[in-house]
Structure formats: structure tokens, C-alpha cells
């Protein structure tokens, strides 16, 4: 049975279950949360929270810690007004309230630098505004609701951000994203401040993407996504940063959920440890739906197994601060065997191939956040992140049925980390942060490939080395309308002594509450993919040399100018133009067209040796965003990007990068139609479309491939030919129903891929030089059902 038909059967079964639910009469829920100072994070006692649109007025006040609970709020879309003396009053519009789960908010208020007597300054709580107050340009926040409501996102933050201006999916069957023409390798993931190189199932060493995300959006709080000129606290990244936060569990009652969809069968729970304290737990476990179906005896064309667990334990104390323990971990495996098939079903015409690959990842962190007073706090963190990858490929033919090991890999990493950060809000206008971090890498890399009657070791090493970094940053607001930022980041790499100070600056001027102009500039650097430092170069005497070990950081000087106009509280227009100059990029003398800027989208990172930091690159473009936030039951986001992405290899010739598609147009939107006697049901409709230029690529040399027994590219034509323009559309239809003690939602996504050439997914038979495509055009369905109680 094909996977797409299986999802269709799930759709019919869930629809039948949904339409036979019995209604209830009482449809209310609680809204709870904390109100804090935007810069210090300290709770604001006695802040006022009012539910708008009700007479008589309904509201509450925060306690001494800034925490509040607003009980018996009717389900549906609601709005809150939050105020505190000396701070800007904000309105949170169109909050979705459902019966199955309490709404939990963290509301940040900005202290006014200048106050006007008897005048209350009210602003809309911008849903796109970054949580980090130091980020003034090329940054926006996103919510769990956004990640789930975009058609075709599959509950994956990376796939969701592919709708944003300047961001492109590098290929459909993985979630690698290219930002402003940069390689996906330049992206950094942070989870509660801990860097995780690749938080995806089936991830490869040195890459940042994979087919299925290990991040569980049901556990995420509102988080930031940055696409350039980051504040100084972010280092070792050049293209973008996912600054992800895990939320705390409910401190008042126990809640549960179950979900079935693209990311698997999921069960989650949260709640308080005790009613006598504010300590809470939050956890969720997922198991791949395809493996479940396989174990039930259903034969699928596409099958893989994976599972993951995420959790957070939070322990506030009265005097010692807040302690948190959090973690994420998962395993994945895939087996593709031709040995059990007839020869006409083999992957290649000339021979069969058995592939086995297993990977695992875990991240564990412990944090302590302590306030010395309302304006000064320190946050410290210890962490350990581990990963493992084992792959084996065996081949056979009709003449020789015995399995022969063609190539394999066995790699692992353990990363031990410590960081601390001191934050000081000097006054309403001035905030200062300083921090440092240290990471110890304990790595083991081993991989080989059989080429022309002999095995070639590409890596074979065990090593320890460290990365030390420090930062200082200061934000000053001259008035309520004009703010500036200055920062300095420094990092030192013990493997080869590379070091660099990186200055960052930014400013933002608001012409009025709805229009602003922003500017950012900075120097950014990044270590190379760690496995690349240990690629072996064979020597004539049979030995080898580590010719990559002395590679310096890749570096990027970035400038961004942005304009933001909020037409109403729900409509906004944003334009940004940027220029990036990249230098000290690893290139190769013997293949002068090669550059590391073009790596990062495959399941395996090419083990190029003898790399030197002599390459450069430039990225420049303009990005437009027109967005309507959710109101009156609909939303939309339209983005357009025009850009150029060039590089120079060892030969100093200007060429397009692999990611230079020149233009990207995205449109995504959705509509909710409430119905039923008490409007406790809703029909959900969604649409997403993407149109992008064809990406340049390196063609392969068929004759040389057959002669050498491995894939050989025609580097003389590197990135001259282009694939066809790319088009993809996704449709969504769903149902949601609120009952008194629970709610249930069902979503059905249908995606159409117009062509595969944009992402050039193929495999090459090294004996015949023929291309074997392993990607299919057509319709791809996905169903998700969620049950909360």
C-alpha cells in the first residue's frame, strides 16, 4: 500500500469520529501567564490584565511575581489589554482559546523612557516582533500556532520559515534552508541557549537539515528566527539563527494530548509536581507512523523508523532563583535492501545495493536563573550534546550475489558546554549584557569508500578540542522612538588557534507608532563543519596528512537596512535590503571551481581535502513582506525576494552559488469558518504556493564517472546550467471542535510538486554513468489529528 493512500484512509476514519462527537454546553477556558519587563525579564507585580469586548469588564491583576490567571474565558478568538504604571500598554489581539488546553502567555512590557502626564501610550503587541530586545533588524518571532497553521509546514519550524522573505527550502525531502543565498551550513539551532548542530532525524555530519525534525513544536514557547546582523550574544553562525525556547508546563492542573500525523504518533503531558509549589513538568514522546503501519503488516513504498523524546522540568524557588532541567533525544534508522528483490526492481540496472543507516542525537541541559534585584540577573548553564551516525552500503550483481562492502561511516560527537550571562538594566533607557561560553568537543570520525580495487580512508581519527567565546552588548534608547545597539563578540578555536573579535552595531528610529526605519551591521564568523578538519590526504609513501586542520574561520561582513509600516494592528508591510561580503572561504587548488559555500544540502558532506581559506563571496538583494495577522478568521503572508549570490573559487572567477535562484515568491494563507450552535466548531482552509528560479548546478561527466568508478563532476561547467523554475503548492482542509473538557482537531494537507529538477535529487550508476532519479513528482498527502484534554 502506498503511503499517500494510507493517509487518505486515516482522513476518512477521523472524519467519521469527529462528526459523531456529542456537544456540551459550557465552553470556557483559563488564560494564565506572566507579565515581565522586556529588558530585564523581571516580573511586574500588580500589572492589570483586561479581557476586551465584554461588559461588564472582565479582568484580573498579576501577583507579586507578575503571574496571573484569568478564569472562565469563552472559547474562540479573544483580545487582552495589559498595562503597568510607567510602561507602554499593549493589546494582544486574536488569541485562540480552546477547551482542551489553557492559554499560557509571557507578556513583555517596555518601560517608557519619556512619560507624558495623563496620557496612556497604547501599542499593539506585534506578533512578529522578536523576543530578544537587542535584535533590531532581520529578526522576527514565531509562535507554535504559526508553525501549525501554515499549510505544508508539517509542524516543522524550518519548513515554516521557508515562507519568510529571503528564505528558501534547499530541497523538498529535507528541511535544510538557504537564507539570503547562504549555505544551510551557516544556520545555527539553539534550544534554551544550547547549540545543537542538527536537530533532525537522519541528519548527516556537518549538515543542519534532515527529512524529519526532532523539534517538537508542542513544547516550544514563542521563539526568534534571525536572518542576519545578529546581536553579539550569537556567535559561530553566518546565515541565520533559530533561538528556540521550551515553555514551562502548566503549574495549576494536569493536561494531556495525543497526536497522529507526519511527525508520527505522539503523546504528551504536563502539569504541576505539587499544588504547594510552582514546579512543573512537560514531556512528549513520538514514534514514526510509517514504522507503526509496517509492524501492523501494511506494506509501504516509503518506510523509515524514528522516535524522539523532549522534556522540561522547571523548579522556581523563593530565594535561590529558578532551576530548569531540559532535554531532547531521538533515534532513527532506514534500511533499503535490493537483495530481496528481482533484478528489474534494483536501484541500478547493473547491480543491486543494500543500505543501512542509523543515527542518534541527544541534548541535555541544566540552567539556573537568579535575580539579585529587579534590574540585575545572572543565568548559567551546563549542557551535553551527543550524536552518532553509522552507515553501511553493500553492493552485489547477477554475476556475484555475495554482498560486498562499498562504503561505510561510523562517526560520533560529544559536546560538553558551559555558559554564563550577566544582565543589567541600568535604567529605562540603558541595558547591558556580558557573557562567556566554553564548549569541549570529543569527536570520533571514520569513513571509507571502495574506489578502483582499493578502500580509501577519508577520515579516521579521535580528537578533543574546544571553542571559547565571549560577548558584551549595550542597548541605549535616546527616547521612546530612537534606540541604538553596540556589541562585540569574540571566539577562539583551540584546534588551530583561530580567533576573531566581531563588532556589531544597530539602530532603530520610529517615525510614529506605526512606521520605523532600522539599520544593522556586523562581522560574523564560523568554524568549518568539524568533520572537514580531519579529512585525510593520501601521501606517496602510503601515509596521509590532515591538510584541512589549519583552516581558519569563514567570515561575513553584513549590512541591512529595513523599513516597517503597520497599516493597522493586523496589516503590515516590511522591506529590507542587504549586502554581505564573505571571505576566507575554504576552496581547493586542484578543483579551482570548488567552494564550501555550495555545500550543505545532501545526506553526506563531500570529504574534500587540501582546502585553503582563499575564497570569497557576495550576497545582496531586497526582500518584501506583506502580512495580515490572524483576525476576522483569516490571515495571509506574501513575500518576494530578488537577490544575487556569487562566489569566487581558487581561480578567482565570479560564479553563481548553488543557491542563486535569483527570485523567490511565497504566498500562504488560511481561513477559519466557525459553525455550530455555540460556534464551537470550525472549518479550516489553507493554501500555500511557492515559485522560485531554477538553481545552478554542477553537471557530471559520464565518461569519467565510468572510468574512475565514482561520481566525477564536470567542473569546467560548474554552476553554468540551471534547473527549471520551481513551483509547489499545498492545500489544507481541516476541522476543529471544542467540547467542555477537551478539543479535537483534524488537518489534511495535500501538496503538489510540479517538478523535481529544482532540487536535483538523483543517484548515478558509476558503471554506466546513467542517472537514477529517486524523487517523484505529483501529489503528496498528509493527515494530522490532535486530541487535547
Coordinates of C-alpha atoms in Angstrom, one line a residue, residues 92-510:
X92 CA -2.8 41.2 22.4
X93 CA -5.3 40.6 19.7
X94 CA -7.0 37.4 18.4
X95 CA -5.7 34.9 20.9
X96 CA -7.1 31.5 20.2
X97 CA -8.8 30.0 23.3
X98 CA -9.8 26.3 23.2
X99 CA -11.3 24.0 25.8
X100 CA -8.6 21.3 25.7
X101 CA -5.7 23.4 27.0
X102 CA -5.2 26.5 29.0
X103 CA -3.6 29.5 27.1
X104 CA -0.2 30.3 28.7
X105 CA 1.4 33.7 27.9
X106 CA 4.6 35.5 28.6
X107 CA 3.9 39.2 28.1
X108 CA 6.8 41.6 27.9
X109 CA 6.2 45.3 28.6
X110 CA 8.5 48.1 27.6
X111 CA 9.3 50.7 30.2
X112 CA 8.9 54.3 28.8
X113 CA 12.0 56.4 28.6
X114 CA 9.9 59.5 28.4
X115 CA 6.5 59.8 30.1
X116 CA 3.6 62.1 29.3
X117 CA 1.4 63.1 32.2
X118 CA -2.2 61.7 32.0
X119 CA -1.5 60.2 28.5
X120 CA -1.6 56.5 28.2
X121 CA 0.6 55.1 25.3
X122 CA -1.1 52.0 23.9
X123 CA 0.6 49.8 21.3
X124 CA -0.4 46.6 19.6
X125 CA 1.5 43.5 20.7
X126 CA 3.4 42.8 17.5
X127 CA 3.2 39.1 16.7
X128 CA 6.3 39.4 14.5
X129 CA 8.4 41.4 16.9
X130 CA 11.5 39.5 18.1
X131 CA 11.6 38.4 21.7
X132 CA 15.2 39.4 22.0
X133 CA 15.2 43.2 22.7
X134 CA 18.8 43.5 21.3
X135 CA 17.6 42.3 17.8
X136 CA 16.7 45.5 15.8
X137 CA 16.8 44.2 12.2
X138 CA 16.4 40.9 10.2
X139 CA 14.6 39.2 13.1
X140 CA 11.1 38.1 13.9
X141 CA 9.4 35.8 16.5
X142 CA 7.1 32.9 15.7
X143 CA 4.5 31.0 17.7
X144 CA 3.5 27.4 17.9
X145 CA 0.2 28.4 16.3
X146 CA 2.1 29.8 13.3
X147 CA 4.1 26.6 12.9
X148 CA 1.0 24.5 12.9
X149 CA -1.3 26.8 10.8
X150 CA 0.9 27.2 7.7
X151 CA -0.1 24.6 5.1
X152 CA 2.7 22.3 4.1
X153 CA 4.8 23.0 7.2
X154 CA 4.2 19.7 8.9
X155 CA 4.8 21.2 12.4
X156 CA 8.4 21.9 11.5
X157 CA 9.9 25.3 12.3
X158 CA 12.4 25.1 9.5
X159 CA 9.7 24.3 6.9
X160 CA 7.5 27.1 8.4
X161 CA 10.3 29.7 8.0
X162 CA 10.6 28.8 4.3
X163 CA 7.6 31.1 3.9
X164 CA 9.6 34.1 5.1
X165 CA 11.3 36.6 2.9
X166 CA 14.9 35.7 2.0
X167 CA 14.5 32.0 3.0
X168 CA 14.3 29.0 0.6
X169 CA 14.0 25.3 1.0
X170 CA 17.0 23.7 -0.4
X171 CA 15.1 20.5 -1.4
X172 CA 11.7 19.1 -0.7
X173 CA 12.5 15.9 1.1
X174 CA 14.7 17.6 3.7
X175 CA 14.2 20.8 5.8
X176 CA 17.6 22.5 5.0
X177 CA 17.0 26.2 4.4
X178 CA 19.2 28.6 2.5
X179 CA 19.0 32.2 3.9
X180 CA 19.9 35.1 1.6
X181 CA 21.8 32.8 -0.8
X182 CA 24.0 31.3 2.0
X183 CA 24.6 27.6 2.5
X184 CA 22.4 25.9 5.1
X185 CA 25.6 25.1 7.0
X186 CA 25.6 28.7 8.1
X187 CA 22.4 28.2 10.1
X188 CA 22.6 27.7 13.9
X189 CA 20.0 26.0 16.1
X190 CA 19.8 26.9 19.8
X191 CA 17.5 25.2 22.3
X192 CA 17.3 27.1 25.6
X193 CA 20.7 28.6 24.7
X194 CA 22.3 25.2 23.9
X195 CA 23.7 24.9 20.4
X196 CA 22.5 21.7 18.5
X197 CA 24.2 21.3 15.2
X198 CA 21.5 19.2 13.6
X199 CA 18.2 18.6 15.5
X200 CA 16.8 16.3 12.8
X201 CA 16.3 12.6 12.2
X202 CA 18.5 11.1 9.6
X203 CA 21.0 14.0 9.8
X204 CA 24.5 13.8 8.4
X205 CA 27.7 15.1 9.9
X206 CA 28.3 18.7 9.1
X207 CA 24.8 19.4 7.9
X208 CA 21.9 21.3 9.6
X209 CA 18.8 19.6 8.0
X210 CA 17.1 16.3 7.6
X211 CA 13.8 14.7 6.4
X212 CA 12.0 14.9 9.8
X213 CA 12.5 17.4 12.6
X214 CA 13.3 16.2 16.1
X215 CA 12.0 19.5 17.5
X216 CA 8.5 19.2 19.0
X217 CA 6.6 22.4 18.4
X218 CA 4.0 21.4 21.1
X219 CA 6.7 22.0 23.7
X220 CA 8.0 25.3 22.2
X221 CA 7.4 28.7 23.6
X222 CA 7.4 31.8 21.3
X223 CA 10.9 31.8 19.7
X224 CA 13.1 34.0 17.5
X225 CA 14.3 33.5 13.9
X226 CA 17.2 35.8 12.8
X227 CA 18.4 36.1 9.3
X228 CA 21.4 38.5 9.5
X229 CA 23.4 41.0 11.6
X230 CA 22.7 39.1 14.8
X231 CA 23.3 40.6 18.2
X232 CA 26.7 39.9 19.8
X233 CA 25.4 37.1 22.0
X234 CA 25.1 34.9 18.9
X235 CA 28.4 33.5 17.5
X236 CA 29.7 30.8 15.2
X237 CA 26.9 31.3 12.6
X238 CA 26.8 33.2 9.3
X239 CA 23.4 32.9 7.7
X240 CA 20.8 32.6 10.4
X241 CA 19.9 31.6 14.0
X242 CA 16.9 29.7 15.4
X243 CA 16.7 30.8 19.0
X244 CA 14.2 28.3 20.3
X245 CA 12.7 28.2 23.8
X246 CA 11.0 25.4 25.6
X247 CA 7.9 26.5 27.5
X248 CA 7.2 25.6 31.1
X249 CA 4.5 23.1 32.0
X250 CA 1.1 24.1 33.5
X251 CA 1.6 25.0 37.2
X252 CA -2.1 24.5 38.1
X253 CA -3.5 21.4 36.5
X254 CA -2.5 18.3 34.6
X255 CA -3.1 18.3 30.8
X256 CA -2.6 15.6 28.2
X257 CA -2.6 15.4 24.4
X258 CA -2.3 12.8 21.6
X259 CA -1.5 13.5 18.0
X260 CA -1.1 11.5 14.8
X261 CA 0.5 12.9 11.7
X262 CA 3.6 13.5 9.5
X263 CA 5.9 13.5 12.5
X264 CA 4.5 10.3 14.0
X265 CA 2.2 9.2 16.8
X266 CA 2.7 11.5 19.7
X267 CA 1.7 11.5 23.4
X268 CA 2.3 14.5 25.7
X269 CA 1.6 15.5 29.3
X270 CA 2.3 18.5 31.5
X271 CA 1.3 19.8 34.9
X272 CA 2.4 20.7 38.4
X273 CA 4.5 18.4 40.7
X274 CA 2.6 19.7 43.6
X275 CA -0.1 22.3 44.3
X276 CA 2.1 23.6 47.1
X277 CA 4.8 24.9 44.7
X278 CA 5.1 26.3 41.2
X279 CA 7.4 23.4 40.0
X280 CA 6.1 21.8 36.8
X281 CA 6.9 19.1 34.2
X282 CA 6.4 19.0 30.4
X283 CA 7.2 16.0 28.2
X284 CA 6.2 14.4 24.9
X285 CA 7.2 11.2 23.0
X286 CA 6.8 10.5 19.3
X287 CA 7.1 7.3 17.2
X288 CA 7.1 7.2 13.4
X289 CA 3.8 6.4 11.9
X290 CA 5.3 4.5 9.0
X291 CA 7.0 2.1 11.3
X292 CA 3.7 1.5 13.2
X293 CA 2.0 0.7 9.9
X294 CA 4.8 -1.6 8.9
X295 CA 4.6 -3.5 12.2
X296 CA 0.8 -3.8 11.6
X297 CA 1.6 -5.7 8.3
X298 CA 0.9 -2.8 6.0
X299 CA 3.4 -2.8 3.1
X300 CA 4.6 0.8 2.2
X301 CA 6.6 2.1 -0.7
X302 CA 8.3 4.5 1.7
X303 CA 9.2 3.4 5.2
X304 CA 11.6 4.5 7.9
X305 CA 11.7 4.3 11.7
X306 CA 12.4 7.0 14.2
X307 CA 11.4 8.1 17.7
X308 CA 12.1 11.0 20.0
X309 CA 11.5 12.4 23.5
X310 CA 11.5 16.0 24.7
X311 CA 11.0 17.3 28.2
X312 CA 11.5 20.3 30.6
X313 CA 11.3 20.3 34.4
X314 CA 11.1 23.7 36.0
X315 CA 11.7 24.4 39.7
X316 CA 11.2 28.0 40.9
X317 CA 12.3 28.8 44.4
X318 CA 11.5 31.7 46.7
X319 CA 15.1 32.9 47.2
X320 CA 17.5 30.7 45.2
X321 CA 16.2 31.5 41.7
X322 CA 14.8 29.2 39.1
X323 CA 16.3 25.8 38.2
X324 CA 15.5 24.0 35.0
X325 CA 16.4 20.6 33.5
X326 CA 15.6 20.1 29.9
X327 CA 16.4 17.6 27.2
X328 CA 15.7 16.2 23.7
X329 CA 16.8 12.9 22.2
X330 CA 15.9 10.6 19.4
X331 CA 17.0 7.7 17.2
X332 CA 16.3 7.0 13.6
X333 CA 17.1 4.2 11.1
X334 CA 16.4 3.4 7.5
X335 CA 17.0 0.2 5.5
X336 CA 16.8 0.0 1.7
X337 CA 17.5 -3.5 0.5
X338 CA 17.7 -4.6 -3.1
X339 CA 18.8 -8.1 -2.1
X340 CA 15.3 -9.3 -1.6
X341 CA 14.1 -8.0 -4.9
X342 CA 14.2 -9.2 -8.5
X343 CA 16.9 -7.6 -10.7
X344 CA 14.4 -5.4 -12.6
X345 CA 13.5 -3.8 -9.2
X346 CA 17.1 -2.9 -8.3
X347 CA 18.1 0.7 -7.7
X348 CA 20.6 0.4 -10.6
X349 CA 20.3 -1.6 -13.8
X350 CA 23.8 -3.1 -13.4
X351 CA 23.8 -4.0 -9.7
X352 CA 21.9 -4.0 -6.5
X353 CA 22.5 -2.1 -3.3
X354 CA 21.7 -2.7 0.3
X355 CA 21.8 0.4 2.5
X356 CA 21.6 0.5 6.3
X357 CA 21.8 3.7 8.2
X358 CA 21.2 4.5 11.9
X359 CA 21.6 7.8 13.7
X360 CA 21.0 9.1 17.2
X361 CA 21.1 12.5 19.0
X362 CA 20.5 13.8 22.5
X363 CA 20.8 17.1 24.2
X364 CA 20.6 17.7 28.0
X365 CA 20.9 21.0 29.8
X366 CA 20.6 22.4 33.3
X367 CA 20.1 26.1 33.9
X368 CA 19.9 28.4 36.8
X369 CA 18.5 31.9 36.6
X370 CA 18.9 34.2 39.6
X371 CA 17.8 37.8 40.1
X372 CA 20.0 39.8 42.5
X373 CA 17.3 42.5 42.3
X374 CA 14.7 43.7 39.8
X375 CA 17.3 45.0 37.4
X376 CA 20.2 42.6 37.7
X377 CA 20.3 38.8 37.0
X378 CA 22.6 36.0 36.1
X379 CA 21.9 32.9 34.1
X380 CA 24.2 30.0 34.0
X381 CA 24.0 26.8 32.0
X382 CA 25.8 23.4 31.7
X383 CA 25.0 21.0 28.9
X384 CA 26.0 17.9 27.0
X385 CA 25.1 17.1 23.4
X386 CA 25.8 13.8 21.8
X387 CA 25.3 12.4 18.3
X388 CA 26.1 9.1 16.5
X389 CA 25.9 8.0 12.8
X390 CA 26.5 4.6 11.3
X391 CA 26.0 3.9 7.6
X392 CA 26.9 0.8 5.5
X393 CA 26.3 0.3 1.8
X394 CA 26.8 -3.2 0.3
X395 CA 26.6 -4.0 -3.4
X396 CA 26.1 -7.2 -5.5
X397 CA 25.4 -8.2 -9.1
X398 CA 23.9 -11.1 -11.0
X399 CA 27.4 -12.4 -11.6
X400 CA 28.4 -12.1 -7.9
X401 CA 25.5 -12.4 -5.5
X402 CA 27.8 -12.1 -2.4
X403 CA 27.4 -8.8 -0.6
X404 CA 30.4 -6.5 -1.0
X405 CA 31.1 -3.6 1.3
X406 CA 31.3 -0.5 -0.9
X407 CA 31.5 2.3 1.7
X408 CA 30.6 3.0 5.3
X409 CA 30.8 5.5 8.1
X410 CA 30.9 5.4 11.9
X411 CA 31.0 8.8 13.5
X412 CA 30.2 10.3 16.9
X413 CA 30.5 13.5 18.8
X414 CA 30.2 14.5 22.4
X415 CA 30.0 18.3 23.2
X416 CA 30.3 19.4 26.8
X417 CA 29.3 23.1 27.4
X418 CA 29.2 25.8 30.0
X419 CA 27.9 29.3 29.7
X420 CA 27.0 32.2 31.9
X421 CA 25.4 35.6 31.3
X422 CA 25.1 38.7 33.5
X423 CA 22.3 41.1 32.5
X424 CA 21.9 44.6 34.0
X425 CA 19.1 47.1 33.3
X426 CA 20.8 50.3 34.3
X427 CA 17.7 52.4 33.8
X428 CA 14.7 52.7 31.5
X429 CA 17.0 53.8 28.6
X430 CA 20.0 51.5 29.1
X431 CA 20.6 47.8 29.2
X432 CA 23.9 45.9 29.3
X433 CA 24.7 42.2 28.9
X434 CA 28.0 40.4 29.2
X435 CA 28.6 36.6 28.9
X436 CA 31.0 33.8 28.1
X437 CA 30.8 30.2 26.9
X438 CA 33.0 27.2 26.5
X439 CA 32.5 24.0 24.5
X440 CA 34.6 20.9 24.6
X441 CA 34.3 18.6 21.5
X442 CA 35.2 15.0 21.9
X443 CA 34.9 13.5 18.3
X444 CA 35.4 10.3 16.5
X445 CA 35.2 10.1 12.7
X446 CA 35.7 7.1 10.5
X447 CA 34.5 6.6 6.9
X448 CA 35.8 4.9 3.8
X449 CA 34.9 4.2 0.2
X450 CA 35.9 1.5 -2.2
X451 CA 37.3 3.0 -5.4
X452 CA 39.1 1.0 -8.2
X453 CA 40.1 -2.1 -6.3
X454 CA 41.1 -0.4 -3.0
X455 CA 39.5 1.2 0.1
X456 CA 40.2 4.9 0.5
X457 CA 40.0 6.2 4.1
X458 CA 38.5 9.6 4.1
X459 CA 38.6 10.2 7.9
X460 CA 39.9 8.1 10.8
X461 CA 40.5 10.0 14.0
X462 CA 39.6 10.6 17.6
X463 CA 40.3 14.1 18.9
X464 CA 39.4 16.7 21.6
X465 CA 39.4 20.4 21.1
X466 CA 37.5 23.5 22.4
X467 CA 35.7 26.7 21.3
X468 CA 35.7 29.6 23.7
X469 CA 33.6 32.7 23.1
X470 CA 32.7 35.9 25.0
X471 CA 30.4 38.8 24.3
X472 CA 29.3 42.2 25.6
X473 CA 26.4 44.2 24.3
X474 CA 24.7 47.5 25.2
X475 CA 21.4 48.9 24.2
X476 CA 20.6 52.6 24.7
X477 CA 17.3 54.4 24.0
X478 CA 17.6 58.1 23.5
X479 CA 13.8 58.4 23.5
X480 CA 10.7 56.2 23.1
X481 CA 11.3 56.4 19.4
X482 CA 15.1 56.1 18.9
X483 CA 17.3 53.3 20.1
X484 CA 20.8 52.1 19.4
X485 CA 22.8 49.0 19.9
X486 CA 26.5 48.1 20.0
X487 CA 28.1 44.8 20.7
X488 CA 31.3 42.8 20.5
X489 CA 31.7 39.0 20.1
X490 CA 35.0 37.1 20.4
X491 CA 35.8 33.5 19.7
X492 CA 38.9 31.3 19.9
X493 CA 39.3 27.8 18.4
X494 CA 41.9 25.7 20.2
X495 CA 42.3 23.1 17.3
X496 CA 44.4 25.5 15.3
X497 CA 44.5 28.8 17.2
X498 CA 41.9 30.7 15.1
X499 CA 40.5 33.7 16.8
X500 CA 38.5 36.8 15.9
X501 CA 36.8 39.8 17.5
X502 CA 33.5 40.6 15.8
X503 CA 31.9 44.1 16.2
X504 CA 28.1 44.6 15.8
X505 CA 26.0 47.8 15.6
X506 CA 22.3 48.6 15.1
X507 CA 19.8 51.4 15.4
X508 CA 16.1 51.8 15.1
X509 CA 14.1 55.0 14.6
X510 CA 10.3 55.1 14.8

